[in-house]
């Protein structure tokens, strides 16, 4: 099925690998950045805090906190079965909500870097998923048109990103059935 496309873009965490990240700890560390800046994060979740950080002047600190956890977790990540699909298609890119450095570390850790022509993370372009820009950038970097590409992910955010980009989407769980 996936080999019928001109190119394939994979999400990273939950699709190709399982990053070894305690997301509750990341959220607590980001809340501490807010607290240190004298800003009340309220009951905002991690991704909402990331979204709102710039307006509070703490965007760089919040990004650095999240990225540090992701890079560490990428080094001890677990390879998922869909990683076997990388060698069956060409060209391949990664589009992730994780920072680009964590993507590259995880790809290298699991010897996927030779199969992946481009990696676009949350910090690679000006916006992040579910905005279509990162997915379209990944597709552009493998020189494929959106109507000839497939995006494989594991979340509603991934599905929304694909829909907004006009790209076919399949949930990674469907590949294993």
Short mmCIF file of C-alpha atoms in Angstrom, two decimals:
data_model
loop_
_atom_site.label_atom_id
_atom_site.label_comp_id
_atom_site.label_asym_id
_atom_site.label_seq_id
_atom_site.Cartn_x
_atom_site.Cartn_y
_atom_site.Cartn_z
CA UNK A 1 0.00 0.00 0.00
CA UNK A 2 2.59 2.60 1.01
CA UNK A 3 4.80 1.75 -1.95
CA UNK A 4 2.10 3.10 -4.31
CA UNK A 5 2.98 6.68 -3.29
CA UNK A 6 5.72 8.88 -4.74
CA UNK A 7 7.01 9.52 -1.22
CA UNK A 8 6.14 8.80 2.39
CA UNK A 9 6.41 10.99 5.46
CA UNK A 10 6.38 9.38 8.89
CA UNK A 11 5.66 10.95 12.24
CA UNK A 12 8.42 10.03 14.70
CA UNK A 13 7.29 9.43 18.30
CA UNK A 14 4.65 6.73 18.50
CA UNK A 15 5.12 5.83 14.86
CA UNK A 16 8.76 4.92 14.18
CA UNK A 17 10.06 5.03 17.74
CA UNK A 18 8.81 5.45 21.25
CA UNK A 19 10.77 8.30 22.80
CA UNK A 20 11.78 7.55 26.38
CA UNK A 21 10.23 10.75 27.73
CA UNK A 22 8.20 11.23 30.87
CA UNK A 23 5.82 13.84 29.46
CA UNK A 24 4.39 14.62 32.91
CA UNK A 25 7.90 15.52 34.08
CA UNK A 26 8.36 17.68 30.98
CA UNK A 27 5.12 19.50 31.75
CA UNK A 28 6.23 20.02 35.36
CA UNK A 29 9.59 21.42 34.20
CA UNK A 30 7.85 23.75 31.74
CA UNK A 31 5.44 24.87 34.49
CA UNK A 32 8.55 25.66 36.57
CA UNK A 33 9.85 27.87 33.73
CA UNK A 34 6.53 29.72 33.85
CA UNK A 35 6.74 30.01 37.64
CA UNK A 36 10.35 31.27 37.53
CA UNK A 37 9.19 33.97 35.10
CA UNK A 38 6.33 34.95 37.41
CA UNK A 39 3.72 33.71 34.96
CA UNK A 40 0.77 31.58 36.06
CA UNK A 41 0.45 28.60 33.73
CA UNK A 42 -2.92 27.76 35.28
CA UNK A 43 -4.11 24.34 34.25
CA UNK A 44 -2.57 24.50 30.78
CA UNK A 45 -1.17 21.29 29.41
CA UNK A 46 2.32 21.00 27.97
CA UNK A 47 1.48 21.87 24.36
CA UNK A 48 -0.74 24.78 25.41
CA UNK A 49 2.14 26.12 27.53
CA UNK A 50 4.41 25.84 24.50
CA UNK A 51 1.85 27.69 22.36
CA UNK A 52 1.47 30.49 24.92
CA UNK A 53 5.14 30.82 25.91
CA UNK A 54 6.08 33.44 23.30
CA UNK A 55 3.40 35.86 24.47
CA UNK A 56 4.94 35.67 27.95
CA UNK A 57 8.51 36.18 26.68
CA UNK A 58 9.63 32.69 27.71
CA UNK A 59 9.40 30.86 24.39
CA UNK A 60 13.10 30.08 24.13
CA UNK A 61 13.28 28.74 27.69
CA UNK A 62 10.19 26.58 27.24
CA UNK A 63 11.47 25.24 23.91
CA UNK A 64 14.89 24.48 25.42
CA UNK A 65 13.30 22.64 28.36
CA UNK A 66 11.14 20.44 26.14
CA UNK A 67 13.93 19.82 23.63
CA UNK A 68 16.35 18.74 26.37
CA UNK A 69 13.94 16.02 27.50
CA UNK A 70 13.30 14.96 23.89
CA UNK A 71 16.99 14.69 22.98
CA UNK A 72 17.67 12.62 26.09
CA UNK A 73 14.65 10.41 25.39
CA UNK A 74 15.67 9.95 21.76
CA UNK A 75 18.95 8.36 22.85
CA UNK A 76 17.13 5.66 24.82
CA UNK A 77 14.07 5.37 22.59
CA UNK A 78 12.54 2.09 21.51
CA UNK A 79 12.26 1.10 17.86
CA UNK A 80 8.69 0.37 16.75
CA UNK A 81 7.68 -2.20 14.08
CA UNK A 82 6.83 0.45 11.47
CA UNK A 83 10.55 1.19 11.30
CA UNK A 84 10.75 -1.89 9.09
CA UNK A 85 8.66 -0.03 6.50
CA UNK A 86 11.35 2.63 5.98
CA UNK A 87 13.45 0.40 3.78
CA UNK A 88 10.47 -0.48 1.56
CA UNK A 89 9.78 3.05 0.28
CA UNK A 90 11.80 5.86 -1.20
CA UNK A 91 11.97 8.77 -0.67
CA UNK A 92 11.11 9.06 3.01
CA UNK A 93 10.91 12.02 5.37
CA UNK A 94 9.97 12.54 9.00
CA UNK A 95 7.61 15.26 10.23
CA UNK A 96 7.38 15.46 14.00
CA UNK A 97 6.10 17.60 16.83
CA UNK A 98 9.42 16.80 18.53
CA UNK A 99 12.41 19.06 18.00
CA UNK A 100 14.51 18.34 14.92
CA UNK A 101 17.59 17.39 16.97
CA UNK A 102 15.62 14.69 18.81
CA UNK A 103 14.35 13.39 15.48
CA UNK A 104 17.88 13.13 14.13
CA UNK A 105 19.18 11.47 17.31
CA UNK A 106 16.38 8.87 17.26
CA UNK A 107 16.91 8.19 13.55
CA UNK A 108 20.63 7.72 14.14
CA UNK A 109 20.11 5.61 17.27
CA UNK A 110 17.99 3.12 15.33
CA UNK A 111 19.99 3.25 12.08
CA UNK A 112 17.11 4.91 10.23
CA UNK A 113 19.13 7.94 9.18
CA UNK A 114 20.27 6.27 5.94
CA UNK A 115 16.64 5.63 4.94
CA UNK A 116 15.29 9.10 5.79
CA UNK A 117 16.12 11.92 3.40
CA UNK A 118 14.68 14.77 5.49
CA UNK A 119 13.58 15.46 9.04
CA UNK A 120 11.31 18.35 9.97
CA UNK A 121 10.73 18.98 13.65
CA UNK A 122 8.70 21.43 15.65
CA UNK A 123 11.55 23.95 15.47
CA UNK A 124 12.50 23.48 11.80
CA UNK A 125 9.86 25.81 10.38
CA UNK A 126 7.86 28.69 11.85
CA UNK A 127 4.84 26.58 12.83
CA UNK A 128 4.21 23.06 14.06
CA UNK A 129 1.60 20.36 13.66
CA UNK A 130 -1.37 20.54 13.22
CA UNK A 131 -0.45 23.47 10.98
CA UNK A 132 0.30 21.97 7.55
CA UNK A 133 3.57 23.89 7.06
CA UNK A 134 5.91 21.27 8.60
CA UNK A 135 4.36 18.41 6.63
CA UNK A 136 4.49 20.40 3.41
CA UNK A 137 8.13 21.30 4.14
CA UNK A 138 8.98 17.61 4.64
CA UNK A 139 7.24 16.71 1.39
CA UNK A 140 9.04 19.51 -0.43
CA UNK A 141 12.42 18.32 0.90
CA UNK A 142 11.89 14.91 -0.69
CA UNK A 143 10.75 16.57 -3.92
CA UNK A 144 7.25 15.07 -3.96
CA UNK A 145 3.93 16.82 -4.52
CA UNK A 146 1.34 16.69 -1.72
CA UNK A 147 -1.04 14.67 -3.90
CA UNK A 148 1.64 12.00 -4.38
CA UNK A 149 2.58 11.74 -0.71
CA UNK A 150 1.37 9.69 2.22
CA UNK A 151 1.68 10.76 5.86
CA UNK A 152 1.81 7.98 8.45
CA UNK A 153 1.15 8.97 12.04
CA UNK A 154 -0.39 7.91 15.30
CA UNK A 155 -2.62 10.74 16.47
CA UNK A 156 -5.56 12.92 15.66
CA UNK A 157 -3.07 15.82 15.41
CA UNK A 158 -1.31 13.91 12.61
CA UNK A 159 -4.59 13.23 10.82
CA UNK A 160 -5.58 16.89 11.05
CA UNK A 161 -2.17 17.96 9.77
CA UNK A 162 -2.50 15.70 6.74
CA UNK A 163 -6.02 16.87 6.01
CA UNK A 164 -4.98 20.53 6.21
CA UNK A 165 -2.04 19.82 3.87
CA UNK A 166 -4.17 17.90 1.38
CA UNK A 167 -2.10 14.75 1.91
CA UNK A 168 -3.33 11.17 2.25
CA UNK A 169 -3.06 9.83 5.78
CA UNK A 170 -2.97 6.42 7.41
CA UNK A 171 -2.70 5.65 11.10
CA UNK A 172 0.32 3.48 11.88
CA UNK A 173 -1.96 0.96 13.61
CA UNK A 174 -3.62 0.31 10.25
CA UNK A 175 -0.28 -0.72 8.73
CA UNK A 176 0.06 -3.54 11.22
CA UNK A 177 -3.36 -5.11 10.55
#
